[in-house]
Tab-separated table of C-alpha atoms in Angstrom:
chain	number	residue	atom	x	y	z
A	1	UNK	CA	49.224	43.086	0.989
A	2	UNK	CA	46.146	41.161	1.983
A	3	UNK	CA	43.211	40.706	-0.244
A	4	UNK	CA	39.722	41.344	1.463
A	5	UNK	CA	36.814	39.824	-0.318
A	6	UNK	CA	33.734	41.481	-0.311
A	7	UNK	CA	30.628	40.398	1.162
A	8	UNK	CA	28.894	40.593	-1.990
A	9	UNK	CA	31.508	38.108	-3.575
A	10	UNK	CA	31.610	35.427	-0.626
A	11	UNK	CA	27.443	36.262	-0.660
A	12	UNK	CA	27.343	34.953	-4.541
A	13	UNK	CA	30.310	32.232	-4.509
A	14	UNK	CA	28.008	30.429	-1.412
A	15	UNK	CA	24.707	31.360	-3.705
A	16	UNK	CA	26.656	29.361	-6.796
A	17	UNK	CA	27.531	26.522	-4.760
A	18	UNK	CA	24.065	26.307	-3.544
A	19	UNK	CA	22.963	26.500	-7.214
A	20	UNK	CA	25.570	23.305	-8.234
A	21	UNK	CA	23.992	21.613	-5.052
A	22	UNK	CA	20.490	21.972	-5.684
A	23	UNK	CA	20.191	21.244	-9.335
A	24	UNK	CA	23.226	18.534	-9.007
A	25	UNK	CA	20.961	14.951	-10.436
A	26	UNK	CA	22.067	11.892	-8.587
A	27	UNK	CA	24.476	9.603	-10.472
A	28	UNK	CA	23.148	6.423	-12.018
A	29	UNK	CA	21.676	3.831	-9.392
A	30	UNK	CA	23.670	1.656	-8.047
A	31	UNK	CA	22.539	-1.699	-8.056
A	32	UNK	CA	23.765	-5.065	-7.386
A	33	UNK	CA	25.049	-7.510	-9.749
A	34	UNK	CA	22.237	-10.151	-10.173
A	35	UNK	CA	24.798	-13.409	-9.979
A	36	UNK	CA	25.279	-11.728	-6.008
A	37	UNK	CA	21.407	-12.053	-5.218
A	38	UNK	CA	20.410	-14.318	-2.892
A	39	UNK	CA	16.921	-13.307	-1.878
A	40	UNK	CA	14.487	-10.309	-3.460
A	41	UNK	CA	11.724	-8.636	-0.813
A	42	UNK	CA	8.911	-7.811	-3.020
A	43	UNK	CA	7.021	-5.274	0.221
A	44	UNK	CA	5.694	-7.923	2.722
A	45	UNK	CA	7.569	-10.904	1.156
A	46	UNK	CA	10.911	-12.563	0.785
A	47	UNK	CA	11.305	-14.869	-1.938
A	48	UNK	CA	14.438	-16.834	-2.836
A	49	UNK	CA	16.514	-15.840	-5.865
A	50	UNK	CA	16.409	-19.549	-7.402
A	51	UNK	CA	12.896	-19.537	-6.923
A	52	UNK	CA	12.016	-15.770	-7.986
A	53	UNK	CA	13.648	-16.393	-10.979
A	54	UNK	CA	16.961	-14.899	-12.489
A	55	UNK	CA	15.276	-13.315	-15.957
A	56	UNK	CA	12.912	-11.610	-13.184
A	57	UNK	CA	15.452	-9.832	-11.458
A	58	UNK	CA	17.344	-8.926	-14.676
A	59	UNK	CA	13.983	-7.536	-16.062
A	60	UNK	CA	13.375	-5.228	-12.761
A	61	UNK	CA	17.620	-4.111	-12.682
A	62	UNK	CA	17.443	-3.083	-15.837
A	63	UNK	CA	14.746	-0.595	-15.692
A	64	UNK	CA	15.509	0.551	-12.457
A	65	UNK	CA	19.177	1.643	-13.965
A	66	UNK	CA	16.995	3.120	-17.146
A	67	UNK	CA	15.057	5.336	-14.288
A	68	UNK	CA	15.324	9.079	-15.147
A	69	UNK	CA	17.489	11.147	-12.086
A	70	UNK	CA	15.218	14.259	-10.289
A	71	UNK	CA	17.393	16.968	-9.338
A	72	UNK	CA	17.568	17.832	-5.614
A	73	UNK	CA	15.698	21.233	-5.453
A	74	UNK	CA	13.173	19.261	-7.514
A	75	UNK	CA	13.065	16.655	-5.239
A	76	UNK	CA	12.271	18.763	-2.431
A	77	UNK	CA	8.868	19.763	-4.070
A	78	UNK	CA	8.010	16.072	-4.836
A	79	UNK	CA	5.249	15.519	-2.262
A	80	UNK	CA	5.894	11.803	-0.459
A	81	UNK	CA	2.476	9.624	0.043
A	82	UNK	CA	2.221	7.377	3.015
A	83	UNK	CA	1.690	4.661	0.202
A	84	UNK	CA	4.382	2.974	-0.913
A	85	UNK	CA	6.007	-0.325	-2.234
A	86	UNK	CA	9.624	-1.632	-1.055
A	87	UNK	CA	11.841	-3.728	-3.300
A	88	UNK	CA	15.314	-4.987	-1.683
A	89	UNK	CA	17.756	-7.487	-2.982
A	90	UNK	CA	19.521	-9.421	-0.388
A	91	UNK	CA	23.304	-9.874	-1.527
A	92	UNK	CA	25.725	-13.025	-0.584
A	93	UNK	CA	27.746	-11.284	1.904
A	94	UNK	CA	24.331	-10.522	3.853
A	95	UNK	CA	23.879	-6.865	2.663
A	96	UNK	CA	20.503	-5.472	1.977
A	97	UNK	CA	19.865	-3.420	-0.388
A	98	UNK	CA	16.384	-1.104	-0.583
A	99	UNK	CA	14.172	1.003	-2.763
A	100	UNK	CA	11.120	2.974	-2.059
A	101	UNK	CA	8.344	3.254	-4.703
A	102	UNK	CA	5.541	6.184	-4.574
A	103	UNK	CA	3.131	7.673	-6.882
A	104	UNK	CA	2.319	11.040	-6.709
A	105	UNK	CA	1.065	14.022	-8.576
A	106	UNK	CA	0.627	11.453	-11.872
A	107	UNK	CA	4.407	10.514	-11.902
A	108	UNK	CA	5.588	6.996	-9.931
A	109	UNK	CA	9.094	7.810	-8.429
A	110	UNK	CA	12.006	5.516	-7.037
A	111	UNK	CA	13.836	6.645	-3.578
A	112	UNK	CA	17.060	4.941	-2.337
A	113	UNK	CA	18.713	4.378	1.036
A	114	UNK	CA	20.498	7.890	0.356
A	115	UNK	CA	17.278	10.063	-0.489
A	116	UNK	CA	18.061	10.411	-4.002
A	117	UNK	CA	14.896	9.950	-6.244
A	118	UNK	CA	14.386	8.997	-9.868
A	119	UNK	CA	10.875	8.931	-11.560
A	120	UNK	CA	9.400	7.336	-14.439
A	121	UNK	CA	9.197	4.380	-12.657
A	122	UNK	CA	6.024	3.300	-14.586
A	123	UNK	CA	7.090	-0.726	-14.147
A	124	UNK	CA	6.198	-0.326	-10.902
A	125	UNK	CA	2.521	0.689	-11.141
A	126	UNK	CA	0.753	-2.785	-11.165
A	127	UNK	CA	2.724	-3.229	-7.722
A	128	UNK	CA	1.537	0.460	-6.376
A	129	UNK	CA	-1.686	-0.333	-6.943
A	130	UNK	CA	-1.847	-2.663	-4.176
A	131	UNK	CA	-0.456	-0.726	-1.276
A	132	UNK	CA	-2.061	0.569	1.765
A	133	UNK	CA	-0.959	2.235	4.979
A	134	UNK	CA	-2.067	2.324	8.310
A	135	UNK	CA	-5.997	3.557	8.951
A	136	UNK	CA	-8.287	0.839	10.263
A	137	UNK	CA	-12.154	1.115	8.130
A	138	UNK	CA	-14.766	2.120	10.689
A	139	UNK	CA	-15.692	-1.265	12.929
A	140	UNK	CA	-18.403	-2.301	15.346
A	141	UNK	CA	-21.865	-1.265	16.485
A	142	UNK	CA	-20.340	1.575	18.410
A	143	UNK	CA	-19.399	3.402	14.871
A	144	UNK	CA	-22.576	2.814	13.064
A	145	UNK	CA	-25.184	6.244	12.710
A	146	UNK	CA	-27.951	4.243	14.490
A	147	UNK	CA	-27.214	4.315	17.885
A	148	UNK	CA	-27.111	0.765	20.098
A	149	UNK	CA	-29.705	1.683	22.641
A	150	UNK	CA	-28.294	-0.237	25.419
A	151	UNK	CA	-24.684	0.222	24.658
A	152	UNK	CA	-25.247	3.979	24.440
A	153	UNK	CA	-27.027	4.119	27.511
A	154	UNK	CA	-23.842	2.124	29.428
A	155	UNK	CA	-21.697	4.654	27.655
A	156	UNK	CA	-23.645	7.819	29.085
A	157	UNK	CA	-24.101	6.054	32.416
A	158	UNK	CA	-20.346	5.220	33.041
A	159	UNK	CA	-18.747	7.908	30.994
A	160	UNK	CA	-16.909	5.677	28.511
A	161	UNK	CA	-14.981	3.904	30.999
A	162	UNK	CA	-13.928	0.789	31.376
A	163	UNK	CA	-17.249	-0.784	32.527
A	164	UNK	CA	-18.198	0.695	28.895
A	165	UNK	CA	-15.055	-1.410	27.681
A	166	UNK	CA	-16.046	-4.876	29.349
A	167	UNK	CA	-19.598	-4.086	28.546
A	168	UNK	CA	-18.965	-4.010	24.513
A	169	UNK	CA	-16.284	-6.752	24.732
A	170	UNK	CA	-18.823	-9.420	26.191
A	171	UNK	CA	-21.339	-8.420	22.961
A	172	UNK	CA	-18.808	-8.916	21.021
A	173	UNK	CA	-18.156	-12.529	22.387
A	174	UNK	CA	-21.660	-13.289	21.961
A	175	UNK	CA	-21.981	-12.388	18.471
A	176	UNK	CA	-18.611	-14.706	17.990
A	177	UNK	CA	-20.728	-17.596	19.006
A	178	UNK	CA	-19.347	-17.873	22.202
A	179	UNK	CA	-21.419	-19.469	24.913
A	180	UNK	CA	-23.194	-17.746	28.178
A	181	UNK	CA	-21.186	-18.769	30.171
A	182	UNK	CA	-17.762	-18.080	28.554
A	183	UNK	CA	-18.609	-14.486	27.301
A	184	UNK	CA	-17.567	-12.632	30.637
A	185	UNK	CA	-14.156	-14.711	31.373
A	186	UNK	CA	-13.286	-14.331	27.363
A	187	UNK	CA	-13.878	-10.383	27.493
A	188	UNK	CA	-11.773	-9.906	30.603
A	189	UNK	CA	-8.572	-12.108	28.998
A	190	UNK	CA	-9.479	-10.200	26.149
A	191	UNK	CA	-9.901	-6.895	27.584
A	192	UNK	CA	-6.103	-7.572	29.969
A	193	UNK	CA	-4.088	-8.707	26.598
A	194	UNK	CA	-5.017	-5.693	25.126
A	195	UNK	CA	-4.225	-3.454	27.775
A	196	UNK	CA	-0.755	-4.858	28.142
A	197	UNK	CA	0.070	-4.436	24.590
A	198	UNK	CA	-1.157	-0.541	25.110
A	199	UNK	CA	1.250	0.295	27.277
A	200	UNK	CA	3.861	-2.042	25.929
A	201	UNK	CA	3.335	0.277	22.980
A	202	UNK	CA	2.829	3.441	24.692
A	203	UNK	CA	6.262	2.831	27.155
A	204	UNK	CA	8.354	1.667	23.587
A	205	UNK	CA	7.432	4.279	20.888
A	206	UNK	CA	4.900	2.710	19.085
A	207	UNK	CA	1.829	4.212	20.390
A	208	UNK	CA	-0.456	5.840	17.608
A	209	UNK	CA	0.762	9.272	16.881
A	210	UNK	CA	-1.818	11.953	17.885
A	211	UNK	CA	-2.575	13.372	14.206
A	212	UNK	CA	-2.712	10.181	12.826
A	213	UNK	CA	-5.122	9.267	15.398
A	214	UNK	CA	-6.846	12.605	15.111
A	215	UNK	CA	-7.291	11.425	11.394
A	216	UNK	CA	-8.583	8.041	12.027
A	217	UNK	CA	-11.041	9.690	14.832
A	218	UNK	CA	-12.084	12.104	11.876
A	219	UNK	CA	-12.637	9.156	8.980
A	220	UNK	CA	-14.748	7.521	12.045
A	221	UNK	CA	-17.261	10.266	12.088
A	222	UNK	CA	-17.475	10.932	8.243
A	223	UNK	CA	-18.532	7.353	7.593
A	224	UNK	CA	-21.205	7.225	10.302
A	225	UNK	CA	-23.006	10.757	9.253
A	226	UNK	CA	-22.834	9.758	5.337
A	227	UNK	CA	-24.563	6.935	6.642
A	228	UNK	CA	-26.787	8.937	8.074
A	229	UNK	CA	-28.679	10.141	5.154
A	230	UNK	CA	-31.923	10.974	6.449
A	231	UNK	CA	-30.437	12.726	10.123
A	232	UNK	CA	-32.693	10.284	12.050
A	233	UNK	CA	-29.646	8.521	14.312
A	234	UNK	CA	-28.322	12.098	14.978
A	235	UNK	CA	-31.794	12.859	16.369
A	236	UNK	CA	-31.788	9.546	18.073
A	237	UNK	CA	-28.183	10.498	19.694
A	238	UNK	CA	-29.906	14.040	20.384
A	239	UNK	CA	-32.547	12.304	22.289
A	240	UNK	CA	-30.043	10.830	24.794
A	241	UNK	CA	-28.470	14.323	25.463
A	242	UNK	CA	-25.197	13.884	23.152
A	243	UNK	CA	-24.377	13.596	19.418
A	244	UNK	CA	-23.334	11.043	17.065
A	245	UNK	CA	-20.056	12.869	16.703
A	246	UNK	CA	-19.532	13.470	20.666
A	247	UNK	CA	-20.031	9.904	20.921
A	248	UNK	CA	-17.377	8.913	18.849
A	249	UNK	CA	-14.853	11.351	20.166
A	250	UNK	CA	-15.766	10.261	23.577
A	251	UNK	CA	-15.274	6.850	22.254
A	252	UNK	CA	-11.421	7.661	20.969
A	253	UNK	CA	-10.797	8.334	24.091
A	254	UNK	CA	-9.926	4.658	25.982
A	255	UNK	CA	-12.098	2.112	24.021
A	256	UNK	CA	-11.318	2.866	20.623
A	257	UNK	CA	-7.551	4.464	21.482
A	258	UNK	CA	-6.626	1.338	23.187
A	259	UNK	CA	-7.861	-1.503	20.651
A	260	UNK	CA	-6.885	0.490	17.937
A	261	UNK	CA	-3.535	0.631	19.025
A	262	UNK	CA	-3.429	-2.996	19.123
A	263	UNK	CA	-3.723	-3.239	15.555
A	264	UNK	CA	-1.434	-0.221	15.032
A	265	UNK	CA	1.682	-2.525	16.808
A	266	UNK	CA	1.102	-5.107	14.573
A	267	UNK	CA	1.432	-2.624	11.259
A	268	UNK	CA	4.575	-1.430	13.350
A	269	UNK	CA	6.033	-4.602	13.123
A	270	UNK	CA	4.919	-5.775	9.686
A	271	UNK	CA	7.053	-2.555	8.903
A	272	UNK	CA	9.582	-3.392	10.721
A	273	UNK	CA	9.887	-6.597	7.794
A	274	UNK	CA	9.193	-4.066	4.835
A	275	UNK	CA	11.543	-1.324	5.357
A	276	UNK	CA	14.155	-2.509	7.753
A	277	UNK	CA	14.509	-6.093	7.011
A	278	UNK	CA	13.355	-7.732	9.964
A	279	UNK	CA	12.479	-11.361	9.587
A	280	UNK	CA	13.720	-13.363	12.549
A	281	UNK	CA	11.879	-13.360	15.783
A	282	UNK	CA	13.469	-16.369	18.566
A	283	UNK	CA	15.219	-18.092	16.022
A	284	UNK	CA	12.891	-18.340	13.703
A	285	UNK	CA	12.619	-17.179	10.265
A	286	UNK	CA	9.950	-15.690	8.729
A	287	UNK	CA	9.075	-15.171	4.962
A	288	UNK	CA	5.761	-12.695	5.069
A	289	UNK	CA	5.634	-9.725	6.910
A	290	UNK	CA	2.160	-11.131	8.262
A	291	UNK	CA	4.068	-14.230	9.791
A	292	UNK	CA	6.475	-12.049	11.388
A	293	UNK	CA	4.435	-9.667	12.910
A	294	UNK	CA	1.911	-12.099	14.494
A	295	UNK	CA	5.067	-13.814	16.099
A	296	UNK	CA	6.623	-10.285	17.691
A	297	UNK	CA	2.917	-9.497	19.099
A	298	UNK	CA	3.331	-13.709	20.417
A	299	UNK	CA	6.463	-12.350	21.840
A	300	UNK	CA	5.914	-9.304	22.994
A	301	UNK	CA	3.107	-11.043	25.305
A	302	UNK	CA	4.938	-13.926	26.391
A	303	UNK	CA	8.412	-12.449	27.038
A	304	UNK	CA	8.005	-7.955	27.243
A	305	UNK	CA	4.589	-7.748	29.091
A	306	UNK	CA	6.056	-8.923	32.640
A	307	UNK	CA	7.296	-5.673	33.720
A	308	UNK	CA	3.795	-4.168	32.958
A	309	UNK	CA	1.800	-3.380	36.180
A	310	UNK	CA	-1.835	-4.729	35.948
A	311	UNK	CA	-3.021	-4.604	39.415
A	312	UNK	CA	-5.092	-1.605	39.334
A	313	UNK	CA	-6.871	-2.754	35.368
A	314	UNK	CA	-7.718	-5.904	36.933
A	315	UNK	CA	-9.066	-4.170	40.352
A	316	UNK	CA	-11.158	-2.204	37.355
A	317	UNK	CA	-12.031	-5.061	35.364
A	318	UNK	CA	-13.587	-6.650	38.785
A	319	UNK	CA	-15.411	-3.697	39.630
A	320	UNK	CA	-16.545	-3.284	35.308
A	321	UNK	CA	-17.625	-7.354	35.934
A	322	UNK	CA	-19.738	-6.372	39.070
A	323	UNK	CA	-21.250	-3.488	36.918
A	324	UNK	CA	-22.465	-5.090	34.019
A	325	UNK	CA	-23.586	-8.238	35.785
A	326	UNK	CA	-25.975	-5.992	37.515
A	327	UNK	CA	-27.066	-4.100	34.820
A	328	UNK	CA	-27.431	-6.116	31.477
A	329	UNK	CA	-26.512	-9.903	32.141
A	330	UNK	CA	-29.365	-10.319	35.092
């Protein structure tokens, strides 16, 4: 005779299992044996196990496998920063082994590879404290409360295009130092590099996501109106038939969107080194996650940009040239 089991008996058996799963701690780290170490990444830089220093490593093995083990329902309500530091030991037979460390909610955590965590990671904290992510500080005239008369005015008058682009690029050369008759040729090379590394980024996945970009537009206009203490650039802005905050989202829109992601690339890449490993860009290897970065945006120029279709910036930059000749370099 066949046995039928209930619903409400299959319904608590799977609720039990679910129970053992979620509150289930992660076995003790595993870590490598330090004689195997050949290299230790400390975030943004590879240094040499003979050089690093073998009492070093012991020291940072030994409380990492002292590191108290966070259940996996409790894990799930552990809120994950942006901030964080990587620590990977690179073994003899080439494999790379890596660590996240976070701080949140007053506790600094360890994640592996596998997603399990462990906290009390307190060793960690001088290291934490120098971490940043990705969200470039308010720059140039164009983000400060009191409005640049002239370069608002070419705003308004072209609608933020790119005759607004070229037109903000050759101040900028000036105030490098660059001479007269340098500033337009240097703005246009300028203005063409960084177009090709938007849409290299843009056609390859590592164009600025659109709430991270939201929140960078949103830090933008903060900073200007706390600078704005007395409410007399907003009137200024008012006077010209826009706001200081309009201007700045207009802004985000091309000139901003397209330099910024310039810098975003490189942070792409320098991530690339921290969390994947990357060191080695046409043969060469590279120690800093600076160094290696700088040489994939070399790269990516030199080598990824040909497909790119410039034709119809460069018919644009012409016509920007012809523009602000006319207007403001008479």
């Amino acid at each position: 005779m066949k046995k039928i089991i209930s619903a409400g008996i299959l319904s608590a058996a799977l609720l039990l299992l679910t129970a053992a799963v979620t509150l289930r701690k992660p076995s003790a780290v595993t870590l490598p044996a330090t004689g195997n170490i050949v290299q230790i990444q400390l975030d943004t830089v590879k240094i040499d196990a003979e050089d690093f220093g073998k009492a070093q490593i012991e020291e940072f093995l030994e409380n990492m496998g002292a590191l108290t083990p966070v259940t996996k329902l409790a894990s799930t309500q552990v809120a994950k920063p942006k901030q964080d530091f990587v620590l990977a030991f690179l073994e003899e037979n080439g494999k790379r082994k890596s660590f996240r460390f976070f701080f949140t909610d007053g506790i600094y955590y360890m994640e592996t590879e596998e997603g399990d965590l462990y906290k009390n990671a307190d060793f960690m904290e001088e290291y934490l404290a120098k971490t940043s992510g990705w969200l470039p500080a308010p720059k140039g005239v164009e983000t400060t409360p009191s409005p640049n008369t002239e370069a608002l005015a070419c705003a308004l008058d072209t609608g933020y295009d790119t005759r607004y682009w070229l037109y903000c690029t050759v101040q900028k050369k000036a105030a490098e130092g660059y001479a007269e008759g340098e500033l337009m040729e240097r703005a246009k090379a300028e203005l063409l590099w960084q177009y090709q590394i938007y849409q290299y980024a843009s056609e390859n996945g590592y164009g600025i996501p659109d709430n991270t970009y939201q929140e960078l537009t949103a830090e933008r206009i903060r900073t200007a109106k706390s600078q704005d203490k007395d409410n007399s650039a907003e009137q200024e802005y008012q006077d010209y038939g826009t706001t200081l905050e309009e201007h700045i989202q207009q802004s985000a829109k091309g000139f901003f969107r397209i330099s910024d992601t310039v810098d975003y690339l490189h942070f792409c890449f320098q991530e690339e080194f921290r969390k994947a490993g990357k060191d080695t860009v046409d043969g060469k290897t590279y120690r800093m996650a600076g160094d290696y970065a700088n040489a994939r945006m070399n790269q990516v120029l030199l080598s990824e940009c040909d497909s790119i279709d410039i034709t119809e910036f460069q018919k644009s930059l012409e016509e920007a040239e012809t523009y602000v000749n006319s207007k403001f370099l008479k």
